[in-house]
Tab-separated table of C-alpha atoms in Angstrom:
chain	number	residue	atom	x	y	z
A	1	MET	CA	65.258	-1.223	22.093
A	2	THR	CA	63.370	-2.920	19.289
A	3	THR	CA	60.062	-1.421	18.253
A	4	VAL	CA	57.535	-3.781	16.693
A	5	SER	CA	55.745	-2.231	13.743
A	6	PRO	CA	51.945	-1.878	13.767
A	7	ASP	CA	51.706	-4.178	10.752
A	8	SER	CA	53.703	-6.848	12.559
A	9	LEU	CA	51.517	-6.597	15.663
A	10	ILE	CA	48.400	-6.905	13.534
A	11	GLU	CA	49.807	-9.887	11.650
A	12	GLN	CA	50.786	-11.642	14.890
A	13	GLY	CA	47.429	-10.851	16.484
A	14	LEU	CA	45.480	-12.271	13.565
A	15	ALA	CA	47.677	-15.363	13.574
A	16	ALA	CA	47.005	-15.876	17.289
A	17	LEU	CA	43.292	-15.469	16.702
A	18	LYS	CA	43.428	-18.009	13.902
A	19	VAL	CA	44.853	-20.659	16.257
A	20	ARG	CA	42.348	-19.593	18.940
A	21	ASP	CA	44.929	-18.092	21.282
A	22	THR	CA	42.398	-15.425	22.148
A	23	LYS	CA	44.274	-13.831	25.060
A	24	GLN	CA	47.414	-13.371	23.004
A	25	ALA	CA	45.336	-12.056	20.092
A	26	VAL	CA	43.684	-9.440	22.310
A	27	ALA	CA	47.025	-8.343	23.782
A	28	LEU	CA	48.672	-7.950	20.374
A	29	LEU	CA	45.682	-6.260	18.700
A	30	ARG	CA	45.207	-3.856	21.618
A	31	GLU	CA	48.827	-2.860	21.319
A	32	ALA	CA	48.444	-2.469	17.577
A	33	SER	CA	45.398	-0.220	18.046
A	34	SER	CA	47.514	2.223	20.058
A	35	VAL	CA	50.021	2.742	17.246
A	36	ALA	CA	48.249	1.838	13.965
A	37	THR	CA	46.045	4.193	12.017
A	38	ALA	CA	42.300	3.626	12.451
A	39	GLU	CA	41.967	2.674	8.776
A	40	ARG	CA	44.674	0.002	9.097
A	41	MET	CA	43.270	-1.683	12.216
A	42	PRO	CA	41.187	-4.868	11.903
A	43	TRP	CA	38.573	-3.615	14.360
A	44	ALA	CA	36.204	-6.481	13.647
A	45	ALA	CA	38.892	-9.023	14.580
A	46	LEU	CA	39.671	-7.151	17.818
A	47	ALA	CA	35.941	-6.999	18.603
A	48	ASN	CA	35.560	-10.746	18.071
A	49	ALA	CA	38.532	-11.471	20.309
A	50	GLU	CA	37.327	-9.143	23.078
A	51	LEU	CA	33.829	-10.630	22.952
A	52	ALA	CA	35.233	-14.163	23.050
A	53	LEU	CA	36.880	-13.265	26.360
A	54	GLY	CA	33.661	-11.730	27.665
A	55	ASN	CA	34.956	-8.172	27.429
A	56	LEU	CA	31.631	-6.767	26.236
A	57	ALA	CA	32.404	-3.060	26.615
A	58	ALA	CA	35.774	-3.363	24.879
A	59	GLY	CA	34.254	-5.510	22.147
A	60	GLU	CA	31.469	-3.019	21.552
A	61	ALA	CA	33.967	-0.151	21.420
A	62	ALA	CA	35.893	-1.987	18.703
A	63	LEU	CA	32.641	-2.624	16.793
A	64	ASP	CA	31.852	1.065	16.972
A	65	ARG	CA	35.227	1.868	15.387
A	66	GLN	CA	34.538	-0.680	12.652
A	67	LEU	CA	31.131	0.833	11.942
A	68	GLN	CA	32.599	4.325	11.800
A	69	LEU	CA	34.752	3.142	8.920
A	70	PHE	CA	32.237	0.724	7.352
A	71	PRO	CA	28.685	1.718	8.343
A	72	ARG	CA	27.107	-1.130	6.335
A	73	ASP	CA	29.307	-3.987	7.567
A	74	VAL	CA	26.632	-6.691	7.989
A	75	GLY	CA	28.635	-8.739	10.468
A	76	ALA	CA	29.468	-5.730	12.639
A	77	LEU	CA	25.852	-4.539	12.554
A	78	LEU	CA	24.580	-7.944	13.623
A	79	ALA	CA	27.133	-8.116	16.431
A	80	LYS	CA	26.271	-4.591	17.585
A	81	GLY	CA	22.573	-5.486	17.560
A	82	ASN	CA	23.276	-8.583	19.641
A	83	LEU	CA	25.177	-6.546	22.228
A	84	ARG	CA	22.366	-4.000	22.456
A	85	GLN	CA	19.890	-6.872	22.812
A	86	ARG	CA	21.939	-8.367	25.654
A	87	ALA	CA	22.068	-4.957	27.307
A	88	GLY	CA	18.246	-4.732	27.245
A	89	ASP	CA	18.253	-1.844	24.765
A	90	ASP	CA	15.636	-3.367	22.447
A	91	ARG	CA	15.027	-0.283	20.324
A	92	ALA	CA	18.724	0.063	19.497
A	93	ALA	CA	18.970	-3.687	18.848
A	94	VAL	CA	16.072	-3.523	16.373
A	95	SER	CA	17.686	-0.552	14.647
A	96	PHE	CA	21.035	-2.309	14.149
A	97	TYR	CA	19.422	-5.631	13.219
A	98	SER	CA	17.108	-3.956	10.695
A	99	THR	CA	19.973	-2.104	9.061
A	100	ALA	CA	21.998	-5.325	8.881
A	101	LEU	CA	19.155	-7.262	7.255
A	102	ALA	CA	18.410	-4.455	4.782
A	103	GLN	CA	22.060	-4.434	3.709
A	104	ALA	CA	22.152	-8.233	3.597
A	105	ALA	CA	19.246	-8.147	1.149
A	106	VAL	CA	21.573	-6.268	-1.215
A	107	SER	CA	25.009	-7.730	-0.553
A	108	GLY	CA	24.151	-11.072	1.047
A	109	ILE	CA	24.643	-12.557	4.499
A	110	PRO	CA	28.305	-13.264	5.324
A	111	ARG	CA	29.106	-16.950	5.407
A	112	GLY	CA	28.539	-18.477	8.812
A	113	LEU	CA	26.187	-15.731	10.008
A	114	GLU	CA	22.969	-17.178	8.590
A	115	GLY	CA	21.798	-18.321	12.016
A	116	VAL	CA	22.595	-14.938	13.565
A	117	ALA	CA	20.591	-13.208	10.839
A	118	ALA	CA	17.627	-15.526	11.405
A	119	GLY	CA	17.784	-14.810	15.126
A	120	ALA	CA	17.845	-11.093	14.382
A	121	GLN	CA	14.727	-11.421	12.241
A	122	ASN	CA	12.910	-13.280	15.013
A	123	PHE	CA	13.948	-10.688	17.581
A	124	ILE	CA	12.664	-7.859	15.385
A	125	ALA	CA	9.268	-9.573	15.099
A	126	GLU	CA	9.056	-10.120	18.857
A	127	ALA	CA	10.160	-6.566	19.617
A	128	GLN	CA	7.629	-5.101	17.203
A	129	GLY	CA	4.879	-7.101	18.885
A	130	ALA	CA	5.952	-5.831	22.295
A	131	PHE	CA	6.112	-2.278	20.939
A	132	GLN	CA	2.591	-2.498	19.559
A	133	ARG	CA	1.267	-3.839	22.868
A	134	HIS	CA	3.007	-0.961	24.625
A	135	LEU	CA	1.405	1.579	22.287
A	136	ASP	CA	-2.013	-0.025	22.764
A	137	ALA	CA	-1.662	0.338	26.527
A	138	VAL	CA	-0.479	3.942	26.257
A	139	MET	CA	-3.222	5.065	23.867
A	140	ASP	CA	-5.998	2.955	25.454
A	141	GLY	CA	-8.496	3.342	22.575
A	142	GLY	CA	-10.978	6.129	21.950
A	143	LEU	CA	-9.058	7.559	19.006
A	144	THR	CA	-10.361	9.390	15.970
A	145	PRO	CA	-10.053	7.603	12.608
A	146	ALA	CA	-7.159	9.910	11.682
A	147	MET	CA	-5.269	9.015	14.853
A	148	GLU	CA	-6.025	5.307	14.368
A	149	GLU	CA	-4.456	5.533	10.926
A	150	ALA	CA	-1.487	7.526	12.227
A	151	LEU	CA	-0.949	4.898	14.899
A	152	GLY	CA	-1.145	2.171	12.264
A	153	LEU	CA	1.544	3.950	10.240
A	154	LEU	CA	3.738	4.138	13.335
A	155	ARG	CA	3.200	0.452	14.038
A	156	GLY	CA	3.902	-0.522	10.462
A	157	THR	CA	0.461	-2.092	10.007
A	158	ARG	CA	-0.632	0.637	7.548
A	159	GLU	CA	1.085	2.320	4.646
A	160	ILE	CA	1.131	5.842	3.262
A	161	ASP	CA	-0.983	5.526	0.125
A	162	LEU	CA	-0.737	8.143	-2.602
A	163	GLN	CA	-2.880	9.070	-5.589
A	164	ARG	CA	-1.315	7.866	-8.814
A	165	PRO	CA	-3.858	8.557	-11.589
A	166	SER	CA	-2.876	7.277	-15.017
A	167	LEU	CA	-3.994	10.384	-16.946
A	168	PHE	CA	-4.582	13.567	-14.944
A	169	TYR	CA	-3.362	14.650	-11.507
A	170	TYR	CA	-4.892	17.637	-9.740
A	171	PRO	CA	-2.570	18.829	-6.951
A	172	GLY	CA	-3.419	19.536	-3.341
A	173	LEU	CA	-6.202	17.032	-2.742
A	174	PRO	CA	-6.209	15.008	0.491
A	175	GLN	CA	-4.731	11.551	0.224
A	176	GLN	CA	-7.881	9.862	1.538
A	177	ARG	CA	-8.852	6.315	0.619
A	178	PHE	CA	-12.501	6.190	1.712
A	179	TYR	CA	-15.019	8.935	2.463
A	180	ASP	CA	-17.807	8.816	5.012
A	181	PRO	CA	-21.137	8.570	3.121
A	182	ALA	CA	-22.713	10.760	5.814
A	183	GLU	CA	-20.698	13.678	4.372
A	184	PHE	CA	-22.824	13.542	1.210
A	185	GLY	CA	-26.364	14.675	1.950
A	186	TRP	CA	-27.744	13.496	-1.392
A	187	MET	CA	-26.782	9.876	-0.642
A	188	GLN	CA	-29.791	9.298	1.611
A	189	GLY	CA	-32.090	9.960	-1.333
A	190	VAL	CA	-30.229	7.279	-3.277
A	191	LEU	CA	-30.579	4.798	-0.426
A	192	ASP	CA	-34.297	5.531	-0.121
A	193	LEU	CA	-34.662	4.040	-3.615
A	194	LEU	CA	-32.639	0.926	-2.781
A	195	PRO	CA	-35.619	-1.506	-2.556
A	196	GLU	CA	-36.864	-0.384	-5.960
A	197	MET	CA	-33.387	-0.665	-7.453
A	198	GLN	CA	-33.058	-4.188	-6.074
A	199	ALA	CA	-36.370	-5.068	-7.691
A	200	GLU	CA	-35.125	-3.689	-11.003
A	201	LEU	CA	-31.985	-5.806	-10.789
A	202	ALA	CA	-34.084	-8.896	-10.060
A	203	ALA	CA	-36.287	-8.138	-13.058
A	204	VAL	CA	-33.361	-7.668	-15.421
A	205	THR	CA	-31.468	-10.768	-14.300
A	206	GLY	CA	-34.432	-13.046	-13.579
A	207	ARG	CA	-36.724	-12.695	-16.560
A	208	GLU	CA	-34.339	-12.592	-19.468
A	209	ALA	CA	-33.656	-15.531	-21.734
A	210	HIS	CA	-30.061	-14.379	-22.030
A	211	ASP	CA	-27.626	-12.474	-19.870
A	212	THR	CA	-27.837	-8.734	-20.565
A	213	PHE	CA	-24.602	-7.907	-18.683
A	214	ALA	CA	-21.577	-7.272	-20.900
A	215	PRO	CA	-17.952	-7.810	-19.888
A	216	TYR	CA	-16.616	-4.738	-18.088
A	217	VAL	CA	-13.162	-4.987	-19.658
A	218	THR	CA	-13.380	-4.687	-23.437
A	219	ALA	CA	-11.103	-3.762	-26.319
A	220	SER	CA	-11.655	-0.573	-28.318
A	221	GLN	CA	-11.403	-0.393	-32.067
A	222	ASN	CA	-8.111	1.105	-33.282
A	223	ARG	CA	-6.539	0.724	-29.831
A	224	PRO	CA	-4.342	-2.044	-28.382
A	225	ALA	CA	-6.274	-4.506	-26.233
A	226	PRO	CA	-5.799	-3.860	-22.521
A	227	ASN	CA	-3.406	-6.159	-20.700
A	228	ASN	CA	-6.064	-7.427	-18.318
A	229	PRO	CA	-6.859	-11.087	-17.561
A	230	LEU	CA	-10.570	-10.166	-17.402
A	231	LEU	CA	-10.612	-8.886	-20.998
A	232	GLY	CA	-13.913	-10.010	-22.518
A	233	ASP	CA	-14.764	-12.032	-19.415
A	234	PRO	CA	-18.363	-11.630	-18.131
A	235	ALA	CA	-17.177	-12.684	-14.660
A	236	TRP	CA	-16.775	-8.920	-14.166
A	237	GLY	CA	-19.962	-7.766	-15.787
A	238	ALA	CA	-21.426	-4.346	-16.569
A	239	PHE	CA	-24.973	-3.117	-17.180
A	240	TYR	CA	-24.612	0.557	-18.128
A	241	PHE	CA	-27.048	3.381	-17.436
A	242	TRP	CA	-24.612	6.120	-18.481
A	243	LYS	CA	-21.570	5.439	-20.657
A	244	ASP	CA	-19.004	7.995	-21.785
A	245	GLY	CA	-21.312	10.891	-21.020
A	246	ALA	CA	-24.481	9.582	-22.657
A	247	PRO	CA	-27.417	7.652	-21.193
A	248	VAL	CA	-27.948	4.080	-22.384
A	249	ALA	CA	-31.563	4.500	-23.385
A	250	ALA	CA	-32.715	0.882	-23.367
A	251	ASN	CA	-31.291	0.135	-19.922
A	252	ALA	CA	-32.439	3.467	-18.514
A	253	ALA	CA	-36.004	2.834	-19.638
A	254	ARG	CA	-36.117	-0.490	-17.824
A	255	CYS	CA	-34.758	0.921	-14.567
A	256	PRO	CA	-36.427	4.259	-13.745
A	257	ALA	CA	-35.710	4.024	-10.008
A	258	THR	CA	-32.006	3.560	-10.658
A	259	MET	CA	-31.988	6.523	-13.041
A	260	ALA	CA	-33.804	8.613	-10.427
A	261	ALA	CA	-31.175	7.642	-7.852
A	262	LEU	CA	-28.337	8.596	-10.186
A	263	ALA	CA	-29.963	11.953	-10.925
A	264	GLN	CA	-29.388	12.950	-7.292
A	265	ALA	CA	-25.609	12.450	-7.424
A	266	PRO	CA	-23.193	15.209	-8.515
A	267	MET	CA	-21.843	13.199	-11.416
A	268	PRO	CA	-19.467	15.016	-13.782
A	269	LYS	CA	-21.049	15.912	-17.131
A	270	ILE	CA	-18.365	15.827	-19.818
A	271	PRO	CA	-19.485	14.950	-23.365
A	272	GLY	CA	-17.622	11.934	-24.667
A	273	ARG	CA	-16.146	11.196	-21.251
A	274	ALA	CA	-18.514	11.262	-18.265
A	275	PRO	CA	-20.593	10.306	-16.450
A	276	ASN	CA	-20.271	6.558	-16.322
A	277	ALA	CA	-22.760	4.653	-14.192
A	278	LEU	CA	-23.532	0.952	-14.156
A	279	TRP	CA	-24.363	-2.131	-12.228
A	280	SER	CA	-20.996	-3.759	-11.625
A	281	ARG	CA	-21.290	-7.494	-11.122
A	282	LEU	CA	-18.588	-9.728	-9.675
A	283	ARG	CA	-19.131	-13.447	-9.970
A	284	PRO	CA	-17.711	-16.001	-7.487
A	285	GLY	CA	-13.978	-16.551	-7.822
A	286	THR	CA	-13.360	-13.293	-9.705
A	287	HIS	CA	-10.392	-11.075	-8.870
A	288	ILE	CA	-10.000	-7.547	-10.201
A	289	ALA	CA	-6.235	-7.055	-10.158
A	290	PRO	CA	-4.613	-4.001	-8.522
A	291	HIS	CA	-4.870	-0.901	-10.681
A	292	SER	CA	-5.333	2.889	-10.490
A	293	GLY	CA	-7.937	5.080	-12.148
A	294	MET	CA	-7.336	7.843	-14.667
A	295	LEU	CA	-8.199	10.906	-12.550
A	296	ASN	CA	-7.944	12.033	-8.948
A	297	THR	CA	-10.659	14.662	-9.346
A	298	ARG	CA	-13.468	12.150	-8.954
A	299	LEU	CA	-14.616	9.631	-6.377
A	300	ILE	CA	-16.183	6.274	-7.104
A	301	CYS	CA	-19.403	5.325	-5.349
A	302	HIS	CA	-20.577	1.764	-4.749
A	303	VAL	CA	-24.162	1.332	-3.585
A	304	PRO	CA	-24.658	-2.366	-2.752
A	305	ILE	CA	-27.614	-3.769	-4.668
A	306	HIS	CA	-26.903	-7.423	-3.918
A	307	THR	CA	-24.225	-8.147	-1.331
A	308	ALA	CA	-22.424	-11.461	-1.027
A	309	PRO	CA	-20.156	-13.046	1.590
A	310	ASP	CA	-16.372	-13.179	1.308
A	311	CYS	CA	-16.067	-10.172	-0.986
A	312	MET	CA	-13.595	-7.380	-0.406
A	313	LEU	CA	-12.429	-4.053	-1.809
A	314	ARG	CA	-8.897	-2.892	-1.044
A	315	VAL	CA	-7.955	0.750	-1.574
A	316	GLY	CA	-4.320	1.346	-0.728
A	317	SER	CA	-3.695	-0.434	2.557
A	318	GLU	CA	-7.330	-0.380	3.712
A	319	ILE	CA	-9.835	-3.184	3.129
A	320	ARG	CA	-13.611	-2.776	3.208
A	321	ARG	CA	-16.476	-5.186	2.536
A	322	TRP	CA	-19.848	-4.505	0.992
A	323	GLU	CA	-22.617	-4.508	3.571
A	324	PRO	CA	-26.360	-4.132	2.929
A	325	GLY	CA	-27.383	-0.485	2.789
A	326	VAL	CA	-23.832	0.830	3.341
A	327	PRO	CA	-22.309	2.727	0.392
A	328	LEU	CA	-18.577	2.767	-0.242
A	329	ILE	CA	-17.099	6.011	-1.580
A	330	PHE	CA	-13.417	5.892	-2.468
A	331	ASP	CA	-10.588	7.472	-4.435
A	332	ASP	CA	-9.868	5.135	-7.333
A	333	SER	CA	-6.698	7.043	-8.281
A	334	MET	CA	-5.071	5.077	-5.465
A	335	GLU	CA	-4.147	1.491	-6.196
A	336	HIS	CA	-7.174	-0.707	-5.546
A	337	GLU	CA	-8.438	-4.199	-6.195
A	338	ALA	CA	-11.548	-6.279	-5.569
A	339	ARG	CA	-12.175	-9.967	-5.034
A	340	ASN	CA	-15.172	-12.253	-4.707
A	341	ALA	CA	-13.952	-15.317	-2.827
A	342	GLY	CA	-17.458	-16.481	-1.878
A	343	PRO	CA	-20.159	-18.610	-3.488
A	344	GLU	CA	-22.555	-15.810	-4.524
A	345	THR	CA	-22.554	-12.985	-7.057
A	346	ARG	CA	-22.040	-9.420	-5.821
A	347	THR	CA	-23.644	-6.475	-7.635
A	348	VAL	CA	-23.214	-2.772	-6.853
A	349	LEU	CA	-24.442	0.413	-8.474
A	350	LEU	CA	-21.178	2.060	-9.502
A	351	PHE	CA	-20.989	5.720	-10.465
A	352	GLU	CA	-18.533	8.612	-10.330
A	353	ILE	CA	-18.910	11.978	-8.625
A	354	TRP	CA	-16.814	15.106	-8.409
A	355	ARG	CA	-14.494	15.257	-5.445
A	356	PRO	CA	-16.011	17.792	-3.076
A	357	GLU	CA	-12.678	19.633	-2.656
A	358	VAL	CA	-12.508	20.617	-6.360
A	359	PRO	CA	-14.076	24.092	-6.784
A	360	ASP	CA	-16.686	24.743	-9.473
A	361	GLU	CA	-14.298	26.891	-11.518
A	362	ASP	CA	-11.771	24.086	-11.746
A	363	ARG	CA	-14.483	21.512	-12.411
A	364	ALA	CA	-15.426	23.496	-15.497
A	365	ALA	CA	-11.776	23.738	-16.570
A	366	ILE	CA	-11.220	20.008	-16.041
A	367	ALA	CA	-14.362	19.197	-18.014
A	368	ARG	CA	-13.144	21.416	-20.867
A	369	LEU	CA	-9.705	19.784	-20.754
A	370	LEU	CA	-11.010	16.222	-20.763
A	371	GLN	CA	-13.513	16.998	-23.507
A	372	GLY	CA	-10.657	18.409	-25.541
A	373	ILE	CA	-8.561	15.287	-24.981
A	374	ALA	CA	-11.473	13.076	-26.027
A	375	GLY	CA	-12.086	15.143	-29.151
A	376	TYR	CA	-8.500	15.334	-30.380
A	377	ASP	CA	-7.785	13.162	-33.421
A	378	GLY	CA	-4.243	14.319	-34.188
A	379	THR	CA	-5.119	16.175	-37.378
A	380	ALA	CA	-5.289	19.733	-36.020
A	381	ALA	CA	-2.534	22.076	-37.150
């Protein structure tokens, strides 16, 4: 009795598959699978042959063996996803398709499978839409803001945004993009002065022979110029009331209502560093590129003095717009950007406050630290 070796069976099976003798290929490769080691078997070829004959269960079993040996085989993952899709198991199909496409982004799509990959991408999009509609029906509205955000993260429509300050990170603070102005009792006193502040802005910008706003982004002496396309550009303009911890006397004298409003806010007082408070002006067509602030121990407040259409502020994955009488309070240590895509100029009163979660003891320590950083000139022994 002559025994055919596993290698011979595999070779004959692959040859039969090459000439499209699918039945013979399946018979030979099945026989080979009973005697060959798992590592030696061409499971993908057996799967293709079984599937060509309509043997879905046998084909899927062969794919599973292939994926046990090669978990990132793009072709096998796509085929497995297709079988799960045909079986009505959409969640499994999306999982296999997503893994296949993620791997294909690294190693490429196997030749001849470009159409299959495109179909997988379309199926993922359709399945995600169906999943979101399902979640909407299950939850049926009435959620708290925290649950709305959690649901957005589950859907993939929101992202987990983290504080990434460029200078100083204080641990343990909540990763919160925007704060509710109602949480800050002093804010109402600021808003009560809004009509007077608007009148002051009109006086400063309407009666001057020249523009008294300076560019917000400037270069400092003895420091490299910042890599910012708005360097020296008055399209993002600043009219300071406090700068680096000191009041700007001339501007403060012209705007007593604005100074009175700022006096109500818990701004950090750090000589040489803070507070900073200004009218921040954004002209039409201006884009402030994504960036992160220096500290996560402060919040930035925007009190709209002159709103404009088609303006937006993005903090992390959340977008807000300036509305009359509605302050925006946000964590600028998260990546943020602003854009004025409309035809009018937008101006806000911008100032910094301590984060409410930072205790007084640590506020004092942070102030001492930052004052020390500002005062260091590199000559101390």
